[in-house]
Structure formats: structure tokens, C-alpha cells
Amino acid sequence: MEFTKLTDLDLAGRRVLIRVDMNVPVKDGRLGDDTRIRASLATIEHCLAAGAGVIAMTHLGRPTEGQINEEDKLAPVAERLGELLNRKVPVIQDWRGYRVEPGQLVLLENVRCNPGEKKNSEELGQAYAALCDVFVNDAFGTAHRAEASTHAVARFAPAAAAGLLMAAEIEALGRALAQPARPLVAVVAGSKVSTKLTILESLADKVDQLIVGGGIANTFLLAEGHAIGKSLAEPDLVEAARQVMAKLRARGGDVPLPTDVVVGKRFDAAEPAVVKPLAEVEADEMIFDVGPQSAKALAEVVARAGTVVWNGPVGVFEFDQFGNGTKVLAEAIAASSAFSIAGGGDTLAAVAKYGVTERISYISTGGGAFLEFLEGRTLPALEILAERA
């Protein structure tokens, strides 16, 4: 997919509108993790250094269009952005017709409060476009949505380009999936097969090994005829799991499943962890993690990989006693010489918890966009950038 990159453009004296993703946790006016704000800095700083006037816009939370409640306001985000850039960043609420000056940086108030944003309103897109000479999309995490601030604005702006973060995301994902170093190993985990079935089916055509975890793994275990007690699973998708395994095995690949597991009887932080062979799981027990032997086997699969794509922890890692499988896998991915890319909220939380962030080749800021890219879907925000190019 060809698109104009921000670095291709002369920005001196131009008005640049950047769609960033600064949807960060804010509670009672206090900002939590600022990773997404930090990820947006490179593009903003590049534009300012080139002599542009910069307007940034982002969403925050899920407000009601047409209303701006106190919890929807971007003041905490602007304050943190200002601290990181060592400058004051005004938030503009009455933004229509606003004209930014070279060297100036402002933030539009929460775009999700604007009527027509979610429905990709052409009128709203044209209003955004009127603010700028160049529109830059640097919000990969929203690329799977066609909204006014990600899609319509790109249609009507005088020029449209991908920001530094967006370009890096596309390059990293393309490297992992388009022409990967083999073997290509994908780790896909989560509570339900149904939420990731199409991704599993798509990956079965591409990967050499597919590691599944969590409730997804339990459904695959059922498909292989194993008893899983009262573990979270989706019996109605057993046949779909069988088809994924059959497709992979027909290509010479596999879905390595655990032979030992860590179980408990209640989903609770204080629940004791019991390690046992898979064959000994009792009717009143739930599988909360892969066992140490299985974790070691998965680590060996990763050690032989040329490329690793990781989305989802393999166990209930938020409870330490059920986190060993995810920890071993995280450390194996970090230690591997493979090109590795990790994405999704729970995955990034695990990466941070086990201190391997700096040793993962690329950390994707996308959640839903990351998954849809893995699935092979066309992302609307990327498609419009390609059209404009």
C-alpha cells in the first residue's frame, strides 16, 4: 500500500492538522498511563521543528456526541502533553474557523463530542479540513474506523499523509506478515474464540505455528477431546477450532496445546494455584494457565522462530500465581533473535509487567486495528491515505 509520508512534505509555514491517539486513562481528572501521548510526540515535534503550525486532535473515552461533560474534556491530556514538550498547550473548544500560526501548538477538544464524528460526516470532515494545509493521520489505533477525524477529513484536506508513528506501524506489520522471516509464529490468546475466530482462520493460512491461550486454548482442547472441567470455553465453536488445526497441519504447521496446566476452583486473586497434567483436570476445576512443561515447550517454539506476532496473554497473568506461562513466553520472545511485534491492551500490560518492553522489536499502539490488520482486512483510514497518494 503506497501513501504519502509526513517526511516527504515541506511543512515550513504550513498549517498541519494531526489526528493523534491520546485516548489515555483519566479518572477524577487525573491521567494514568501516558504511553499513547509519548508515542505521538515524534510527529508533533517533527512538524514544529519544520516550522509548521500544529493542531492536534484526539478522542477520549466514549462521550455522547453533542455534549461535553467534565470527564470528557482533554485538559489533563493537554497538561501532560505540555509537560512533555515543555510548553503550554491550549485546548480549543470553539475550533471552527480557527487559524493556527507557525510554531503554535493547540489541541482540539475531544472529537468524539462533535456531532457526526462517529458517522464519518462529510460536513464535519470538511470543517476539519478547512483548518489545515496538510492533514496527518498518526493514530493507527483508530485506523480500522471510518470516522470524520480519521477518514472524511483525509478526503477533503488539501494534502493527506501518514505520520511517523502510523508509517512505523504499517512498516512493522508489513514486515511481520507480508514477507516474514520463517518460521512465522503467532500467539493469539483471549477469553473467546468467537471474538478472534476470523483472525485465527486467516492466520492458519499464513503462519507455521499458532500458539493459542486462555479461553481460546480451552476450546481447542475440547476440540481435541480433552476434559477441561468448568473452564471458560465455547463448545459451539469446537468444529471451527478443528478446522483451524486441520488447515495448519495440512500445511505442515501445528497448534501446540498444553500437556500440563495450572488450575483453580475460583476466579480469585487469593485462589491457590495447582499444577497438574491436563488429563487430571477435575470437573470442578478451571484452567487458568499453562503448566511449566508446556510453557517451556512454547518457549522452544518461539526460540526457533524467525518472526513472532503476539496478541494476548496465555493465562490469567493479572493474578501472579497464574502468570508463569505468560512470563515464560514473554521472556522467550524477548530473548529470541526473531523480529517480534506485540499489540493489544492485555499484551502490552504483560510486556510491561515482565519488563521486556525494550526487547520486543516493535510495540504496536493498536488494539482493534492491530487485530484487523492481522486478519488481512482493509483499514479505512489507511485506504483513504492510499487513495490520496
PDB file of C-alpha atoms in Angstrom, residues 195-344:
ATOM      1  CA  THR A 195     -14.001 -12.660  19.082  1.00  0.00           C
ATOM      2  CA  LYS A 196     -10.912 -13.844  17.203  1.00  0.00           C
ATOM      3  CA  LEU A 197     -12.197 -16.676  15.015  1.00  0.00           C
ATOM      4  CA  THR A 198     -11.739 -14.850  11.708  1.00  0.00           C
ATOM      5  CA  ILE A 199      -8.189 -13.884  12.746  1.00  0.00           C
ATOM      6  CA  LEU A 200      -7.378 -17.490  13.654  1.00  0.00           C
ATOM      7  CA  GLU A 201      -8.770 -18.681  10.317  1.00  0.00           C
ATOM      8  CA  SER A 202      -6.755 -16.073   8.423  1.00  0.00           C
ATOM      9  CA  LEU A 203      -3.537 -16.801  10.301  1.00  0.00           C
ATOM     10  CA  ALA A 204      -3.932 -20.520   9.666  1.00  0.00           C
ATOM     11  CA  ASP A 205      -3.143 -19.726   6.007  1.00  0.00           C
ATOM     12  CA  LYS A 206      -0.013 -17.738   6.868  1.00  0.00           C
ATOM     13  CA  VAL A 207       1.755 -18.952   9.992  1.00  0.00           C
ATOM     14  CA  ASP A 208       3.908 -22.001  10.687  1.00  0.00           C
ATOM     15  CA  GLN A 209       2.919 -22.327  14.352  1.00  0.00           C
ATOM     16  CA  LEU A 210      -0.190 -20.914  16.040  1.00  0.00           C
ATOM     17  CA  ILE A 211       0.029 -20.675  19.821  1.00  0.00           C
ATOM     18  CA  VAL A 212      -3.374 -20.212  21.454  1.00  0.00           C
ATOM     19  CA  GLY A 213      -4.033 -19.354  25.083  1.00  0.00           C
ATOM     20  CA  GLY A 214      -6.729 -18.521  27.608  1.00  0.00           C
ATOM     21  CA  GLY A 215     -10.323 -19.462  26.858  1.00  0.00           C
ATOM     22  CA  ILE A 216      -9.354 -19.878  23.206  1.00  0.00           C
ATOM     23  CA  ALA A 217      -6.945 -22.680  24.131  1.00  0.00           C
ATOM     24  CA  ASN A 218      -9.653 -24.358  26.205  1.00  0.00           C
ATOM     25  CA  THR A 219     -11.943 -24.504  23.177  1.00  0.00           C
ATOM     26  CA  PHE A 220      -9.118 -26.044  21.135  1.00  0.00           C
ATOM     27  CA  LEU A 221      -8.511 -28.581  23.922  1.00  0.00           C
ATOM     28  CA  LEU A 222     -12.203 -29.532  23.771  1.00  0.00           C
ATOM     29  CA  ALA A 223     -11.826 -29.950  20.012  1.00  0.00           C
ATOM     30  CA  GLU A 224      -9.055 -32.470  20.646  1.00  0.00           C
ATOM     31  CA  GLY A 225     -11.247 -34.431  23.057  1.00  0.00           C
ATOM     32  CA  HIS A 226      -9.703 -33.287  26.346  1.00  0.00           C
ATOM     33  CA  ALA A 227     -11.694 -32.705  29.538  1.00  0.00           C
ATOM     34  CA  ILE A 228     -11.319 -29.133  30.805  1.00  0.00           C
ATOM     35  CA  GLY A 229     -13.551 -29.162  33.899  1.00  0.00           C
ATOM     36  CA  LYS A 230     -15.579 -25.982  34.162  1.00  0.00           C
ATOM     37  CA  SER A 231     -13.000 -23.859  32.338  1.00  0.00           C
ATOM     38  CA  LEU A 232     -14.139 -20.972  30.144  1.00  0.00           C
ATOM     39  CA  ALA A 233     -14.711 -22.312  26.611  1.00  0.00           C
ATOM     40  CA  GLU A 234     -17.130 -22.176  23.673  1.00  0.00           C
ATOM     41  CA  PRO A 235     -18.338 -25.699  22.865  1.00  0.00           C
ATOM     42  CA  ASP A 236     -20.325 -24.470  19.857  1.00  0.00           C
ATOM     43  CA  LEU A 237     -17.045 -23.430  18.184  1.00  0.00           C
ATOM     44  CA  VAL A 238     -15.261 -26.749  18.609  1.00  0.00           C
ATOM     45  CA  GLU A 239     -15.718 -27.593  14.933  1.00  0.00           C
ATOM     46  CA  ALA A 240     -14.292 -24.220  13.915  1.00  0.00           C
ATOM     47  CA  ALA A 241     -11.248 -24.916  16.108  1.00  0.00           C
ATOM     48  CA  ARG A 242     -10.822 -28.314  14.456  1.00  0.00           C
ATOM     49  CA  GLN A 243     -10.873 -26.694  11.027  1.00  0.00           C
ATOM     50  CA  VAL A 244      -8.176 -24.201  12.031  1.00  0.00           C
ATOM     51  CA  MET A 245      -5.957 -27.026  13.305  1.00  0.00           C
ATOM     52  CA  ALA A 246      -6.599 -29.140  10.218  1.00  0.00           C
ATOM     53  CA  LYS A 247      -5.721 -26.260   7.908  1.00  0.00           C
ATOM     54  CA  LEU A 248      -2.435 -25.627   9.701  1.00  0.00           C
ATOM     55  CA  ARG A 249      -1.470 -29.290   9.883  1.00  0.00           C
ATOM     56  CA  ALA A 250      -2.211 -29.734   6.175  1.00  0.00           C
ATOM     57  CA  ARG A 251       0.409 -27.040   5.530  1.00  0.00           C
ATOM     58  CA  GLY A 252       2.941 -28.733   7.817  1.00  0.00           C
ATOM     59  CA  GLY A 253       2.291 -26.421  10.768  1.00  0.00           C
ATOM     60  CA  ASP A 254       0.624 -27.028  14.107  1.00  0.00           C
ATOM     61  CA  VAL A 255      -1.257 -25.610  17.092  1.00  0.00           C
ATOM     62  CA  PRO A 256       0.807 -26.686  20.128  1.00  0.00           C
ATOM     63  CA  LEU A 257      -1.572 -27.301  23.053  1.00  0.00           C
ATOM     64  CA  PRO A 258      -0.662 -27.676  26.735  1.00  0.00           C
ATOM     65  CA  THR A 259       0.013 -31.071  28.287  1.00  0.00           C
ATOM     66  CA  ASP A 260       0.115 -29.702  31.821  1.00  0.00           C
ATOM     67  CA  VAL A 261      -1.929 -26.838  33.267  1.00  0.00           C
ATOM     68  CA  VAL A 262      -2.420 -24.632  36.316  1.00  0.00           C
ATOM     69  CA  VAL A 263      -5.895 -24.875  37.779  1.00  0.00           C
ATOM     70  CA  GLY A 264      -8.075 -23.373  40.489  1.00  0.00           C
ATOM     71  CA  LYS A 265     -11.675 -23.629  41.607  1.00  0.00           C
ATOM     72  CA  ARG A 266     -12.489 -19.919  41.807  1.00  0.00           C
ATOM     73  CA  PHE A 267     -11.512 -16.876  39.742  1.00  0.00           C
ATOM     74  CA  ASP A 268      -9.945 -15.020  42.622  1.00  0.00           C
ATOM     75  CA  ALA A 269      -6.644 -13.313  43.406  1.00  0.00           C
ATOM     76  CA  ALA A 270      -6.289 -15.468  46.517  1.00  0.00           C
ATOM     77  CA  GLU A 271      -7.083 -18.794  44.795  1.00  0.00           C
ATOM     78  CA  PRO A 272      -4.260 -21.340  45.226  1.00  0.00           C
ATOM     79  CA  ALA A 273      -2.579 -22.449  42.001  1.00  0.00           C
ATOM     80  CA  VAL A 274      -2.383 -26.206  41.430  1.00  0.00           C
ATOM     81  CA  VAL A 275      -0.153 -27.636  38.699  1.00  0.00           C
ATOM     82  CA  LYS A 276      -1.256 -30.937  37.194  1.00  0.00           C
ATOM     83  CA  PRO A 277      -1.236 -32.958  33.967  1.00  0.00           C
ATOM     84  CA  LEU A 278      -4.015 -31.966  31.573  1.00  0.00           C
ATOM     85  CA  ALA A 279      -5.500 -35.465  31.856  1.00  0.00           C
ATOM     86  CA  GLU A 280      -6.101 -34.968  35.602  1.00  0.00           C
ATOM     87  CA  VAL A 281      -8.234 -31.804  35.440  1.00  0.00           C
ATOM     88  CA  GLU A 282     -11.300 -32.421  37.620  1.00  0.00           C
ATOM     89  CA  ALA A 283     -14.895 -31.488  36.879  1.00  0.00           C
ATOM     90  CA  ASP A 284     -14.980 -28.587  39.370  1.00  0.00           C
ATOM     91  CA  GLU A 285     -11.654 -27.063  38.307  1.00  0.00           C
ATOM     92  CA  MET A 286     -10.825 -24.258  35.881  1.00  0.00           C
ATOM     93  CA  ILE A 287      -7.666 -23.930  33.789  1.00  0.00           C
ATOM     94  CA  PHE A 288      -6.054 -20.541  34.477  1.00  0.00           C
ATOM     95  CA  ASP A 289      -2.613 -21.014  32.907  1.00  0.00           C
ATOM     96  CA  VAL A 290      -0.415 -23.430  31.019  1.00  0.00           C
ATOM     97  CA  GLY A 291       1.824 -25.588  33.187  1.00  0.00           C
ATOM     98  CA  PRO A 292       5.627 -25.241  33.434  1.00  0.00           C
ATOM     99  CA  GLN A 293       6.359 -28.071  30.983  1.00  0.00           C
ATOM    100  CA  SER A 294       4.000 -26.580  28.414  1.00  0.00           C
ATOM    101  CA  ALA A 295       5.416 -23.084  28.970  1.00  0.00           C
ATOM    102  CA  LYS A 296       8.895 -24.476  28.306  1.00  0.00           C
ATOM    103  CA  ALA A 297       7.670 -26.177  25.120  1.00  0.00           C
ATOM    104  CA  LEU A 298       6.094 -22.923  23.875  1.00  0.00           C
ATOM    105  CA  ALA A 299       9.321 -21.048  24.657  1.00  0.00           C
ATOM    106  CA  GLU A 300      11.194 -23.555  22.493  1.00  0.00           C
ATOM    107  CA  VAL A 301       8.772 -22.930  19.606  1.00  0.00           C
ATOM    108  CA  VAL A 302       9.429 -19.195  19.914  1.00  0.00           C
ATOM    109  CA  ALA A 303      13.201 -19.722  20.140  1.00  0.00           C
ATOM    110  CA  ARG A 304      13.182 -21.310  16.680  1.00  0.00           C
ATOM    111  CA  ALA A 305      11.036 -18.554  15.116  1.00  0.00           C
ATOM    112  CA  GLY A 306      12.107 -16.011  12.537  1.00  0.00           C
ATOM    113  CA  THR A 307       9.079 -13.786  13.202  1.00  0.00           C
ATOM    114  CA  VAL A 308       6.709 -13.644  16.187  1.00  0.00           C
ATOM    115  CA  VAL A 309       3.352 -11.843  16.254  1.00  0.00           C
ATOM    116  CA  TRP A 310       1.886 -11.662  19.760  1.00  0.00           C
ATOM    117  CA  ASN A 311      -1.657 -10.755  20.764  1.00  0.00           C
ATOM    118  CA  GLY A 312      -2.887 -11.920  24.167  1.00  0.00           C
ATOM    119  CA  PRO A 313      -1.527 -13.486  27.384  1.00  0.00           C
ATOM    120  CA  VAL A 314      -1.764 -17.285  27.658  1.00  0.00           C
ATOM    121  CA  GLY A 315      -3.044 -17.256  31.246  1.00  0.00           C
ATOM    122  CA  VAL A 316      -4.725 -15.093  33.888  1.00  0.00           C
ATOM    123  CA  PHE A 317      -1.488 -13.154  34.337  1.00  0.00           C
ATOM    124  CA  GLU A 318      -3.070 -10.395  36.413  1.00  0.00           C
ATOM    125  CA  PHE A 319      -3.036 -12.932  39.261  1.00  0.00           C
ATOM    126  CA  ASP A 320       0.659 -13.675  39.862  1.00  0.00           C
ATOM    127  CA  GLN A 321       0.095 -17.346  40.647  1.00  0.00           C
ATOM    128  CA  PHE A 322      -1.428 -17.820  37.186  1.00  0.00           C
ATOM    129  CA  GLY A 323       1.095 -15.693  35.305  1.00  0.00           C
ATOM    130  CA  ASN A 324       4.074 -18.009  34.855  1.00  0.00           C
ATOM    131  CA  GLY A 325       3.086 -19.195  31.373  1.00  0.00           C
ATOM    132  CA  THR A 326       2.779 -15.637  30.079  1.00  0.00           C
ATOM    133  CA  LYS A 327       6.010 -14.645  31.836  1.00  0.00           C
ATOM    134  CA  VAL A 328       7.985 -17.527  30.315  1.00  0.00           C
ATOM    135  CA  LEU A 329       6.549 -16.802  26.874  1.00  0.00           C
ATOM    136  CA  ALA A 330       7.271 -13.055  27.191  1.00  0.00           C
ATOM    137  CA  GLU A 331      10.860 -13.711  28.207  1.00  0.00           C
ATOM    138  CA  ALA A 332      11.299 -16.223  25.375  1.00  0.00           C
ATOM    139  CA  ILE A 333      10.012 -13.724  22.803  1.00  0.00           C
ATOM    140  CA  ALA A 334      12.304 -11.046  24.245  1.00  0.00           C
ATOM    141  CA  ALA A 335      15.317 -13.371  24.157  1.00  0.00           C
ATOM    142  CA  SER A 336      14.610 -14.619  20.640  1.00  0.00           C
ATOM    143  CA  SER A 337      16.542 -13.310  17.640  1.00  0.00           C
ATOM    144  CA  ALA A 338      13.224 -13.217  15.745  1.00  0.00           C
ATOM    145  CA  PHE A 339      11.565  -9.992  14.643  1.00  0.00           C
ATOM    146  CA  SER A 340       8.765  -9.629  17.193  1.00  0.00           C
ATOM    147  CA  ILE A 341       5.696  -7.412  17.233  1.00  0.00           C
ATOM    148  CA  ALA A 342       3.248  -7.196  20.147  1.00  0.00           C
ATOM    149  CA  GLY A 343      -0.111  -5.448  20.215  1.00  0.00           C
ATOM    150  CA  GLY A 344      -3.339  -5.245  22.198  1.00  0.00           C
TER     151      GLY A 344
END
